[in-house]
Short mmCIF file of C-alpha atoms in Angstrom, two decimals:
data_model
loop_
_atom_site.label_atom_id
_atom_site.label_comp_id
_atom_site.label_asym_id
_atom_site.label_seq_id
_atom_site.Cartn_x
_atom_site.Cartn_y
_atom_site.Cartn_z
CA MET A 1 -28.76 1.99 28.91
CA GLN A 2 -26.65 0.24 26.27
CA THR A 3 -28.36 -2.73 24.64
CA TYR A 4 -27.15 -4.82 21.72
CA PRO A 5 -29.67 -5.81 19.03
CA PRO A 6 -30.74 -9.37 18.26
CA HIS A 7 -29.10 -11.26 15.40
CA GLN A 8 -30.79 -10.85 12.04
CA ASP A 9 -31.18 -13.67 9.50
CA VAL A 10 -28.83 -12.39 6.81
CA LEU A 11 -29.72 -15.22 4.44
CA ALA A 12 -33.34 -14.23 4.09
CA ALA A 13 -32.63 -11.88 1.19
CA GLU A 14 -30.45 -14.39 -0.64
CA ARG A 15 -33.05 -16.95 -1.60
CA ARG A 16 -32.84 -18.18 -5.16
CA GLU A 17 -35.06 -16.51 -7.72
CA ASP A 18 -37.24 -19.59 -8.14
CA GLY A 19 -37.53 -19.97 -4.36
CA SER A 20 -36.16 -23.51 -4.57
CA ASP A 21 -33.13 -25.18 -3.02
CA ALA A 22 -33.59 -28.36 -5.06
CA GLU A 23 -30.15 -28.05 -6.69
CA ILE A 24 -28.37 -27.70 -3.32
CA ASP A 25 -26.93 -30.68 -1.45
CA THR A 26 -27.57 -29.79 2.18
CA GLU A 27 -25.80 -32.92 3.46
CA ALA A 28 -22.51 -32.33 1.64
CA PHE A 29 -19.25 -31.82 3.50
CA ILE A 30 -16.91 -29.13 2.28
CA SER A 31 -13.12 -29.12 2.60
CA TYR A 32 -11.53 -25.98 4.03
CA HIS A 33 -7.87 -24.98 4.09
CA GLY A 34 -6.45 -24.71 7.60
CA THR A 35 -3.43 -25.04 9.82
CA GLU A 36 -3.15 -27.44 12.73
CA PRO A 37 -4.31 -25.90 16.03
CA ALA A 38 -1.52 -25.17 18.47
CA ASN A 39 -3.56 -26.42 21.44
CA ALA A 40 -6.54 -28.59 22.29
CA LEU A 41 -9.84 -27.12 21.06
CA VAL A 42 -10.77 -25.57 24.41
CA PRO A 43 -12.06 -22.04 23.72
CA GLY A 44 -10.15 -20.34 26.52
CA HIS A 45 -6.90 -21.90 25.33
CA THR A 46 -7.29 -21.06 21.64
CA THR A 47 -5.88 -17.75 20.42
CA GLU A 48 -4.14 -18.52 17.09
CA SER A 49 -5.99 -18.41 13.78
CA GLY A 50 -5.78 -22.14 12.98
CA GLY A 51 -7.55 -23.07 16.20
CA VAL A 52 -9.94 -20.12 16.32
CA LYS A 53 -11.33 -21.05 12.90
CA ILE A 54 -12.33 -24.51 14.15
CA VAL A 55 -13.47 -23.41 17.61
CA GLY A 56 -15.66 -20.81 15.91
CA ALA A 57 -17.50 -23.61 14.11
CA LEU A 58 -17.90 -25.69 17.28
CA PHE A 59 -18.98 -22.92 19.65
CA ARG A 60 -21.12 -19.80 19.74
CA GLY A 61 -20.78 -16.98 22.26
CA LEU A 62 -23.03 -14.31 23.65
CA VAL A 63 -22.20 -12.15 20.65
CA GLU A 64 -21.30 -12.92 17.03
CA TYR A 65 -19.95 -10.66 14.30
CA ASP A 66 -21.49 -9.73 10.98
CA PRO A 67 -19.52 -11.59 8.28
CA GLU A 68 -19.21 -8.54 6.05
CA THR A 69 -18.80 -5.59 8.43
CA GLY A 70 -17.73 -7.24 11.67
CA ALA A 71 -20.48 -5.42 13.60
CA PRO A 72 -21.47 -7.21 16.83
CA ASN A 73 -24.92 -8.79 17.14
CA ASN A 74 -26.38 -10.87 19.94
CA ALA A 75 -26.16 -14.65 19.50
CA VAL A 76 -26.75 -16.67 22.70
CA ALA A 77 -27.43 -13.40 24.52
CA GLU A 78 -30.97 -12.10 24.38
CA ARG A 79 -29.93 -8.85 25.99
CA ILE A 80 -26.72 -7.19 27.23
CA SER A 81 -27.49 -4.06 29.20
CA THR A 82 -25.63 -1.54 31.32
CA THR A 83 -26.14 1.95 32.70
CA ASP A 84 -22.53 2.70 33.62
CA SER A 85 -20.26 0.52 31.39
CA ARG A 86 -19.11 -1.29 34.54
CA VAL A 87 -21.98 -3.52 35.60
CA TYR A 88 -23.51 -5.57 32.79
CA THR A 89 -26.64 -7.68 33.10
CA ILE A 90 -26.69 -10.51 30.56
CA THR A 91 -29.83 -12.46 29.73
CA LEU A 92 -29.66 -15.61 27.58
CA LYS A 93 -32.07 -16.76 24.92
CA PRO A 94 -33.92 -19.98 25.80
CA GLY A 95 -33.49 -23.25 23.93
CA TRP A 96 -29.72 -23.35 23.32
CA THR A 97 -28.07 -26.72 23.95
CA PHE A 98 -24.61 -28.22 23.82
CA HIS A 99 -23.87 -31.02 21.39
CA ASP A 100 -24.43 -33.59 24.17
CA GLY A 101 -27.98 -32.29 24.59
CA THR A 102 -27.41 -30.50 27.89
CA PRO A 103 -28.72 -26.92 28.17
CA VAL A 104 -26.59 -23.80 27.78
CA THR A 105 -27.18 -21.83 30.97
CA ALA A 106 -25.73 -18.77 32.63
CA ALA A 107 -23.57 -21.15 34.68
CA SER A 108 -22.09 -22.48 31.42
CA PHE A 109 -20.56 -19.06 30.86
CA VAL A 110 -19.67 -18.28 34.48
CA ARG A 111 -17.86 -21.60 35.05
CA ALA A 112 -16.05 -21.36 31.71
CA TRP A 113 -14.85 -17.83 32.40
CA ASN A 114 -13.68 -18.75 35.90
CA HIS A 115 -11.77 -21.73 34.52
CA THR A 116 -10.13 -19.63 31.80
CA ALA A 117 -9.16 -16.84 34.19
CA TYR A 118 -7.67 -19.08 36.91
CA GLY A 119 -3.89 -18.67 36.60
CA PRO A 120 -2.75 -22.24 37.45
CA ASN A 121 -4.82 -23.58 34.53
CA GLY A 122 -2.40 -21.83 32.16
CA LEU A 123 -4.93 -20.95 29.47
CA HIS A 124 -3.77 -18.54 26.77
CA GLY A 125 -7.12 -16.73 26.62
CA ALA A 126 -7.05 -15.68 30.28
CA PRO A 127 -6.04 -12.04 29.61
CA PHE A 128 -9.32 -11.49 27.74
CA LEU A 129 -11.02 -11.69 31.15
CA ALA A 130 -8.72 -9.22 32.88
CA HIS A 131 -11.38 -6.50 32.98
CA ILE A 132 -13.65 -8.56 35.22
CA ASP A 133 -13.52 -7.70 38.92
CA GLY A 134 -11.38 -10.14 40.87
CA TYR A 135 -9.11 -11.12 38.00
CA ALA A 136 -5.94 -10.16 39.91
CA ALA A 137 -6.98 -12.49 42.74
CA VAL A 138 -7.33 -15.52 40.44
CA HIS A 139 -4.48 -14.63 38.10
CA PRO A 140 -1.67 -12.74 39.93
CA ASP A 141 0.81 -11.00 37.64
CA ASP A 142 3.78 -12.49 39.47
CA GLY A 143 2.66 -16.08 38.93
CA THR A 144 2.22 -16.81 42.64
CA ASP A 145 -0.56 -19.04 43.94
CA PRO A 146 -3.82 -17.10 43.58
CA PRO A 147 -5.78 -16.38 46.76
CA ALA A 148 -9.09 -16.99 44.96
CA THR A 149 -10.41 -19.56 42.51
CA GLU A 150 -13.36 -17.61 41.08
CA LEU A 151 -13.87 -14.13 39.71
CA SER A 152 -15.66 -11.96 42.25
CA GLY A 153 -17.21 -9.98 39.39
CA LEU A 154 -19.40 -12.85 38.20
CA ARG A 155 -22.78 -13.41 39.87
CA LEU A 156 -25.40 -15.93 38.82
CA VAL A 157 -28.98 -14.71 39.00
CA SER A 158 -30.82 -17.58 37.34
CA ASP A 159 -30.34 -20.20 34.65
CA ARG A 160 -30.77 -17.48 32.04
CA GLU A 161 -29.25 -14.43 33.69
CA PHE A 162 -25.94 -13.40 35.21
CA VAL A 163 -24.29 -10.12 36.16
CA VAL A 164 -20.74 -9.12 35.25
CA THR A 165 -19.03 -6.42 37.31
CA LEU A 166 -15.81 -5.04 35.87
CA SER A 167 -12.96 -3.60 37.91
CA ALA A 168 -13.50 -0.29 36.09
CA PRO A 169 -15.86 0.95 33.38
CA PHE A 170 -15.00 -0.60 30.01
CA SER A 171 -17.32 0.44 27.22
CA GLU A 172 -15.77 -2.00 24.70
CA PHE A 173 -16.63 -5.02 26.87
CA PRO A 174 -19.76 -6.10 24.94
CA VAL A 175 -17.78 -6.02 21.68
CA GLN A 176 -15.34 -8.54 23.18
CA LEU A 177 -17.97 -11.12 23.96
CA GLY A 178 -17.86 -12.86 20.59
CA ALA A 179 -14.19 -13.81 21.10
CA ALA A 180 -13.39 -17.48 21.76
CA ALA A 181 -12.23 -16.87 25.34
CA PHE A 182 -15.83 -15.97 26.26
CA PHE A 183 -17.48 -19.10 24.84
CA PRO A 184 -19.40 -21.38 27.25
CA LEU A 185 -18.38 -24.86 28.37
CA PRO A 186 -20.63 -27.83 29.20
CA GLU A 187 -20.61 -29.72 32.51
CA SER A 188 -18.82 -32.62 30.78
CA PHE A 189 -15.71 -30.47 30.38
CA PHE A 190 -15.33 -30.03 34.12
CA ALA A 191 -16.08 -33.70 34.77
CA ASP A 192 -13.30 -34.92 32.43
CA PRO A 193 -11.14 -32.26 30.71
CA GLY A 194 -8.97 -34.93 29.09
CA SER A 195 -11.90 -36.59 27.34
CA PHE A 196 -13.17 -33.17 26.28
CA ALA A 197 -9.81 -32.32 24.69
CA ALA A 198 -10.04 -35.51 22.64
CA HIS A 199 -13.68 -34.89 21.69
CA PRO A 200 -14.75 -31.27 22.31
CA ILE A 201 -18.43 -30.56 22.91
CA GLY A 202 -19.63 -27.10 21.96
CA ASN A 203 -22.89 -25.26 21.36
CA GLY A 204 -22.12 -24.02 17.86
CA PRO A 205 -23.50 -24.78 14.40
CA PHE A 206 -21.20 -27.79 13.94
CA GLU A 207 -20.31 -30.70 16.24
CA PHE A 208 -16.99 -32.53 16.42
CA VAL A 209 -16.59 -35.78 14.47
CA SER A 210 -12.91 -36.67 14.36
CA ALA A 211 -9.35 -35.40 14.19
CA GLU A 212 -6.23 -36.81 12.57
CA PRO A 213 -3.07 -35.16 13.92
CA GLY A 214 -1.24 -33.36 11.17
CA GLN A 215 -4.07 -34.06 8.73
CA ASN A 216 -7.53 -32.68 9.52
CA VAL A 217 -10.44 -32.01 11.85
CA ARG A 218 -13.95 -33.01 10.75
CA VAL A 219 -17.17 -31.45 12.06
CA ARG A 220 -20.79 -31.98 11.04
CA ARG A 221 -23.90 -29.80 11.21
CA TYR A 222 -25.55 -29.78 14.63
CA ARG A 223 -29.22 -30.18 13.89
CA GLU A 224 -30.38 -28.74 17.22
CA TYR A 225 -28.32 -25.57 16.85
CA GLY A 226 -30.03 -22.70 18.67
CA GLY A 227 -29.05 -19.84 16.39
CA ALA A 228 -31.52 -18.02 14.17
CA THR A 229 -29.43 -18.69 11.05
CA LYS A 230 -28.63 -22.31 10.20
CA PRO A 231 -25.87 -23.77 8.00
CA HIS A 232 -26.82 -25.20 4.60
CA ILE A 233 -24.07 -27.82 4.47
CA GLY A 234 -23.63 -31.19 6.12
CA GLY A 235 -20.22 -30.52 7.59
CA VAL A 236 -16.67 -29.28 7.18
CA GLU A 237 -13.29 -30.96 6.93
CA PHE A 238 -10.53 -28.57 7.98
CA ARG A 239 -7.46 -29.81 6.10
CA PHE A 240 -4.02 -28.81 7.31
CA TYR A 241 -1.64 -27.42 4.71
CA THR A 242 1.94 -26.23 5.13
CA SER A 243 1.93 -24.37 1.81
CA THR A 244 -0.50 -21.82 0.43
CA ASP A 245 0.64 -22.80 -3.08
CA ALA A 246 -0.44 -26.39 -2.50
CA ALA A 247 -3.83 -25.34 -1.14
CA TYR A 248 -4.40 -22.96 -4.05
CA ALA A 249 -3.45 -25.65 -6.59
CA ASP A 250 -5.92 -28.03 -4.97
CA VAL A 251 -8.71 -25.44 -5.25
CA ILE A 252 -7.97 -24.93 -8.94
CA ALA A 253 -8.11 -28.71 -9.42
CA ASP A 254 -11.32 -29.02 -7.35
CA ARG A 255 -9.53 -31.15 -4.73
CA LEU A 256 -10.11 -28.49 -2.03
CA ASP A 257 -13.31 -26.47 -1.67
CA PHE A 258 -12.04 -23.27 -0.05
CA THR A 259 -8.87 -21.44 0.83
CA GLU A 260 -8.99 -18.02 2.41
CA VAL A 261 -5.51 -17.09 1.22
CA ALA A 262 -4.02 -17.58 -2.25
CA PRO A 263 -0.26 -17.26 -2.89
CA TYR A 264 1.08 -13.84 -3.79
CA SER A 265 1.91 -15.03 -7.30
CA ALA A 266 -1.80 -15.45 -8.05
CA MET A 267 -2.20 -11.67 -7.88
CA GLU A 268 0.24 -11.00 -10.72
CA ASP A 269 -1.72 -9.47 -13.59
CA ASN A 270 -4.84 -10.69 -11.75
CA ARG A 271 -3.93 -14.25 -12.71
CA TYR A 272 -6.42 -15.64 -10.19
CA LEU A 273 -9.30 -14.20 -12.26
CA GLU A 274 -8.25 -16.36 -15.23
CA GLU A 275 -7.49 -19.46 -13.19
CA LEU A 276 -10.66 -19.18 -11.09
CA PRO A 277 -13.31 -17.39 -13.17
CA GLY A 278 -16.25 -16.53 -10.95
CA ARG A 279 -14.82 -18.31 -7.91
CA ALA A 280 -12.40 -15.94 -6.23
CA ARG A 281 -12.59 -12.69 -4.33
CA ASN A 282 -9.96 -10.22 -3.18
CA ARG A 283 -11.04 -8.32 -0.10
CA THR A 284 -9.50 -6.46 2.80
CA TRP A 285 -10.06 -7.80 6.28
CA PHE A 286 -9.32 -6.92 9.88
CA GLY A 287 -5.63 -7.74 9.90
CA ILE A 288 -2.24 -6.04 9.84
CA GLN A 289 1.22 -7.35 8.93
CA THR A 290 4.11 -6.08 11.02
CA PHE A 291 7.71 -6.85 11.92
CA THR A 292 8.50 -6.88 15.64
CA PHE A 293 11.81 -6.03 17.30
CA PRO A 294 13.08 -8.50 19.93
CA LEU A 295 13.64 -5.88 22.62
CA HIS A 296 15.34 -8.41 24.87
CA ASP A 297 18.26 -7.99 22.42
CA GLY A 298 20.09 -4.79 23.40
CA ARG A 299 20.94 -3.96 19.79
CA TYR A 300 17.37 -2.73 19.32
CA ALA A 301 17.11 -0.74 22.54
CA ASP A 302 17.65 2.59 20.78
CA PRO A 303 14.33 3.76 19.27
CA ARG A 304 16.27 5.49 16.49
CA VAL A 305 17.20 2.06 15.08
CA ARG A 306 13.56 1.04 15.01
CA GLN A 307 12.38 4.35 13.56
CA ALA A 308 15.09 4.23 10.89
CA ILE A 309 14.07 0.78 9.70
CA SER A 310 10.44 1.84 9.42
CA LEU A 311 11.36 5.00 7.49
CA ALA A 312 13.64 2.96 5.19
CA ILE A 313 10.77 0.95 3.72
CA ASP A 314 8.98 2.20 0.62
CA ARG A 315 5.73 0.40 1.36
CA GLU A 316 3.98 1.42 -1.84
CA ALA A 317 6.86 0.24 -4.03
CA LEU A 318 7.16 -3.01 -2.11
CA ILE A 319 3.44 -3.69 -2.42
CA ALA A 320 3.50 -2.84 -6.14
CA LYS A 321 6.35 -5.29 -6.77
CA VAL A 322 5.42 -8.18 -4.49
CA PHE A 323 1.63 -7.90 -4.26
CA PHE A 324 1.01 -6.23 -7.60
CA GLY A 325 -0.48 -3.19 -5.91
CA GLN A 326 -3.35 -5.09 -4.31
CA LEU A 327 -2.63 -4.35 -0.63
CA GLU A 328 -2.93 -1.13 1.33
CA PRO A 329 0.19 0.31 3.00
CA ALA A 330 -0.15 0.47 6.77
CA ASP A 331 -0.41 4.07 7.99
CA GLY A 332 -0.69 3.08 11.66
CA LEU A 333 -1.48 0.11 13.87
CA VAL A 334 -5.24 -0.22 13.27
CA PRO A 335 -6.80 -1.40 9.96
CA PRO A 336 -9.62 0.38 8.12
CA GLY A 337 -13.12 -0.52 9.26
CA ILE A 338 -12.16 -1.03 12.90
CA GLN A 339 -14.18 0.95 15.46
CA GLY A 340 -12.18 3.90 16.83
CA ARG A 341 -9.45 3.94 14.17
CA ARG A 342 -7.57 7.22 13.73
CA ASP A 343 -8.44 9.09 10.52
CA THR A 344 -5.74 11.77 10.44
CA GLY A 345 -3.71 10.27 7.61
CA PRO A 346 -0.44 8.31 7.64
CA HIS A 347 1.74 8.59 10.72
CA GLU A 348 5.02 10.20 9.71
CA LEU A 349 7.07 7.18 10.83
CA CYS A 350 5.03 4.97 8.51
CA THR A 351 6.15 6.91 5.43
CA TYR A 352 9.22 6.49 3.23
CA GLN A 353 11.89 8.99 4.23
CA PRO A 354 15.27 7.60 3.14
CA VAL A 355 17.41 10.61 4.11
CA ARG A 356 15.98 10.81 7.62
CA ALA A 357 16.18 7.04 7.95
CA LYS A 358 19.89 6.99 7.15
CA GLN A 359 20.58 9.87 9.53
CA LEU A 360 18.76 8.20 12.45
CA PHE A 361 20.42 4.87 11.76
CA ASP A 362 23.92 6.35 11.67
CA GLU A 363 23.26 8.31 14.88
CA SER A 364 22.19 5.11 16.67
CA GLY A 365 25.56 3.45 16.19
CA PHE A 366 23.95 0.09 15.37
CA ASP A 367 26.62 -2.59 14.98
CA GLY A 368 26.44 -5.65 12.77
CA VAL A 369 24.07 -7.16 10.23
CA ILE A 370 20.32 -6.51 10.36
CA GLU A 371 18.42 -9.81 10.30
CA LEU A 372 14.76 -10.49 9.52
CA THR A 373 13.14 -13.86 10.12
CA SER A 374 9.92 -15.74 9.39
CA ASN A 375 8.80 -19.31 8.82
CA THR A 376 9.36 -20.43 5.25
CA GLU A 377 6.23 -22.54 4.69
CA SER A 378 4.74 -19.75 2.58
CA SER A 379 6.36 -17.29 0.20
CA ILE A 380 9.41 -15.46 1.57
CA LEU A 381 9.52 -12.93 -1.28
CA PRO A 382 7.90 -10.09 0.74
CA TYR A 383 10.53 -10.41 3.42
CA THR A 384 13.56 -10.72 1.17
CA GLU A 385 12.30 -7.68 -0.75
CA LEU A 386 11.75 -5.80 2.50
CA CYS A 387 15.35 -6.62 3.47
CA ALA A 388 16.52 -5.25 0.13
CA HIS A 389 14.74 -1.94 0.85
CA VAL A 390 16.41 -1.68 4.25
CA SER A 391 19.86 -2.51 2.83
CA ARG A 392 19.62 0.04 0.03
CA THR A 393 18.40 2.84 2.26
CA LEU A 394 20.58 2.32 5.32
CA GLY A 395 23.73 1.11 3.61
CA ARG A 396 23.93 -1.90 5.91
CA GLU A 397 23.47 -5.55 5.03
CA CYS A 398 19.99 -6.86 5.82
CA ARG A 399 19.77 -10.63 5.75
CA PHE A 400 16.69 -12.86 5.74
CA VAL A 401 17.02 -15.92 7.97
CA GLY A 402 14.26 -18.46 7.50
CA VAL A 403 12.78 -20.89 10.03
CA PRO A 404 11.45 -24.14 8.51
CA THR A 405 8.09 -24.46 10.28
CA LEU A 406 5.51 -22.23 11.91
CA ALA A 407 5.68 -24.31 15.10
CA GLU A 408 9.44 -23.77 15.43
CA PHE A 409 9.07 -20.09 14.56
CA ARG A 410 6.40 -19.55 17.24
CA GLN A 411 8.46 -21.47 19.79
CA ARG A 412 11.49 -19.25 19.23
CA ILE A 413 9.34 -16.18 19.76
CA ALA A 414 7.72 -17.65 22.88
CA ASP A 415 11.01 -18.61 24.55
CA ARG A 416 12.71 -15.39 23.41
CA SER A 417 15.52 -17.20 21.65
CA VAL A 418 14.82 -15.18 18.50
CA THR A 419 17.41 -12.43 17.91
CA ALA A 420 16.24 -11.25 14.49
CA ILE A 421 13.43 -8.81 13.72
CA TYR A 422 10.56 -11.23 13.24
CA ARG A 423 7.40 -11.38 11.14
CA SER A 424 4.33 -10.62 13.20
CA GLY A 425 0.80 -9.47 12.69
CA TRP A 426 -2.66 -9.44 14.15
CA ILE A 427 -6.13 -10.54 13.13
CA ALA A 428 -8.90 -8.90 15.13
CA ASP A 429 -10.47 -11.01 17.86
CA TYR A 430 -13.22 -8.39 17.82
CA PRO A 431 -13.57 -5.18 15.78
CA SER A 432 -12.22 -2.53 18.17
CA ILE A 433 -9.14 -0.30 18.26
CA GLU A 434 -8.59 -1.60 21.80
CA ASN A 435 -7.95 -5.11 20.44
CA PHE A 436 -5.05 -3.85 18.30
CA LEU A 437 -3.32 -2.15 21.23
CA ASN A 438 -3.87 -3.76 24.64
CA PRO A 439 -2.88 -7.38 23.88
CA ILE A 440 0.21 -6.43 21.86
CA TYR A 441 1.67 -3.24 23.33
CA ARG A 442 0.62 -3.07 26.96
CA THR A 443 3.31 -4.16 29.43
CA GLY A 444 2.84 -7.88 29.93
CA GLY A 445 0.12 -8.08 27.26
CA SER A 446 -0.84 -11.58 26.17
CA GLU A 447 0.65 -11.05 22.69
CA ASN A 448 3.45 -8.67 23.70
CA HIS A 449 6.17 -11.14 22.75
CA GLY A 450 8.68 -8.43 21.83
CA GLY A 451 8.88 -7.20 25.43
CA TYR A 452 7.74 -3.62 24.76
CA SER A 453 6.96 -1.50 27.83
CA ASN A 454 6.13 2.19 28.22
CA PRO A 455 4.43 3.34 31.47
CA GLU A 456 2.88 6.34 29.70
CA VAL A 457 1.29 4.03 27.14
CA ASP A 458 0.07 1.73 29.91
CA ASP A 459 -1.51 4.69 31.70
CA LEU A 460 -3.31 5.90 28.58
CA LEU A 461 -4.58 2.43 27.77
CA ALA A 462 -5.88 2.04 31.32
CA LYS A 463 -7.69 5.39 31.10
CA ALA A 464 -9.10 4.47 27.69
CA ASP A 465 -10.38 1.16 29.06
CA ALA A 466 -12.16 3.00 31.89
CA ALA A 467 -13.60 5.81 29.77
CA PRO A 468 -17.34 6.42 30.33
CA SER A 469 -18.23 5.91 26.66
CA GLN A 470 -16.83 4.24 23.56
CA GLN A 471 -16.19 7.59 21.88
CA ALA A 472 -14.26 8.94 24.88
CA GLY A 473 -12.23 5.74 25.02
CA TRP A 474 -11.37 5.92 21.33
CA GLN A 475 -9.73 9.31 21.79
CA LEU A 476 -7.45 7.93 24.50
CA TYR A 477 -6.63 4.78 22.52
CA ARG A 478 -5.56 7.00 19.63
CA GLN A 479 -3.24 8.94 21.93
CA ALA A 480 -1.71 5.68 23.09
CA GLU A 481 -1.26 4.60 19.48
CA GLU A 482 0.66 7.81 18.74
CA LEU A 483 3.11 7.06 21.57
CA ILE A 484 3.53 3.45 20.49
CA LEU A 485 4.27 4.51 16.92
CA ALA A 486 6.87 7.00 18.17
CA ASP A 487 8.57 4.13 20.05
CA MET A 488 8.13 1.82 17.01
CA PRO A 489 8.40 -1.55 18.82
CA ALA A 490 6.92 -3.09 15.67
CA VAL A 491 6.99 -1.78 12.10
CA PRO A 492 3.53 -1.53 10.46
CA LEU A 493 3.88 -2.81 6.90
CA TRP A 494 0.53 -3.36 5.21
CA TYR A 495 -3.12 -4.02 5.98
CA GLN A 496 -4.15 -7.50 5.08
CA SER A 497 -5.99 -8.23 1.89
CA THR A 498 -6.12 -11.70 0.42
CA VAL A 499 -7.60 -13.60 -2.46
CA SER A 500 -10.05 -16.24 -1.31
CA ALA A 501 -10.72 -19.04 -3.77
CA TRP A 502 -13.23 -21.86 -3.96
CA SER A 503 -14.17 -24.94 -5.94
CA THR A 504 -16.72 -25.16 -8.74
CA ARG A 505 -19.29 -26.84 -6.50
CA LEU A 506 -19.62 -24.04 -3.93
CA ARG A 507 -22.34 -21.41 -4.11
CA ASP A 508 -23.08 -18.24 -2.08
CA VAL A 509 -19.48 -17.97 -0.90
CA ARG A 510 -18.86 -15.12 1.51
CA PRO A 511 -15.33 -14.49 2.86
CA THR A 512 -15.63 -12.60 6.14
CA ALA A 513 -13.91 -9.53 7.56
CA PHE A 514 -11.96 -11.92 9.82
CA ARG A 515 -10.43 -13.84 6.87
CA GLU A 516 -12.69 -16.84 7.27
CA LEU A 517 -15.45 -18.47 5.26
CA ASP A 518 -18.97 -17.68 6.41
CA LEU A 519 -20.22 -21.20 7.08
CA PHE A 520 -23.83 -20.03 7.27
CA SER A 521 -24.12 -18.65 3.74
CA VAL A 522 -22.10 -21.20 1.76
CA ARG A 523 -23.94 -23.93 -0.14
CA VAL A 524 -22.92 -26.92 -2.24
CA ALA A 525 -24.34 -27.67 -5.66
CA ALA A 526 -25.82 -31.14 -5.94
CA ASP A 527 -23.99 -33.60 -8.18
CA PRO A 528 -25.99 -33.58 -11.45
CA ARG A 529 -25.36 -37.27 -11.84
#
């Protein structure tokens, strides 16, 4: 039987030496750098980082992740048990409520998951539920009207217990359950989805206060929060910035309390340590930066083109010049610290081999200029420098073509009007090798915007999903990763590491492995006046 442990109160060992919190203002709001959510704050419709950050404050799932290691621990779940990795019995802890005072029950999860999975609802998080039995009947691949409205693999037992039957064994399923797509929804959502979108009601540590389009979202501490660990702040204002430089400058000036990402220039000669003494941290997290080939453009159909561009990049030199040596070159598709990651050293196509790169490129017969694109709201230096590497090695002009806003950039990717190799990347929804492969590289995957498809990869991923144990599944995922890297539909560049910075009034600041601020540990110093 596989059972996940209860959540532990990680703050217990961090009490102040005098045992007093007298100098802490527990009613203070903090301001937090963010980007405007792409969709309404409905958990099953929120997959991008700007929205997930806010939804994660408003909701809590069956599982939550340790802020430092990413390890899963039970949150709303009291117990998640299975004997075969296919049928999971989930028991909830008592006493959890939504922000409107209604109880969180097993039906809160079952109804939410059914709503998210149902194809006509058009929710972006639906593919997270694809392992549950009956998904194909509520979400047909061909977009036709589904013959069913509810997942056959969900069965209510009582207010505190439900059973999940998967279409095949999937040992990574419990690790998934802290992702936003698995959060519960209250009855009020189903009564009036429009009102909910304007004023979301969750079960998390903070409740919704207000939102100003293009400006901010404000949330305040929910005093009846059911979790074992409680926040020590009054609330959070997520402020939307279009420039990391502007957010960083506001932190230095104490106009913004926290930004999880400082501009690249702050790393030069460790400048951030002088500008923010004692209030910055550089740490790696569960993210990877890549460039993806638009495979709907026939110019990139030949894998030799894609392999050549990867081999043309001197990642270590680029990181030394642009990031002052403070990032780790990507040696594959899965970052360090992720469960199941391969440990056999750099994949050969992720190394700098200029002679081989030029040979492959010439053999491919590629015609025309190579173009790279990204939104230009943050620094474009990494991408112009990357283009310079490609030009020098391949002897062909590589041109950076910027897109003014993130919204326009994402739209071009979504409607496949992009014809340049485009900036991409991934932040873990949950800490598993599976999460870095299935959504992005499986045929029809929810984040497979480049159009990559390889039946052999699909077969390996399916077998890995259905493996009888996590360890057996990891071996198959690694084999799939090897095939994906050989095809090189996206070029791994570097594993994400960023400087987080905070204002002089914050205490006990803990940036998480998911590039967020741990809202449970942070505190605010009381104004001495």
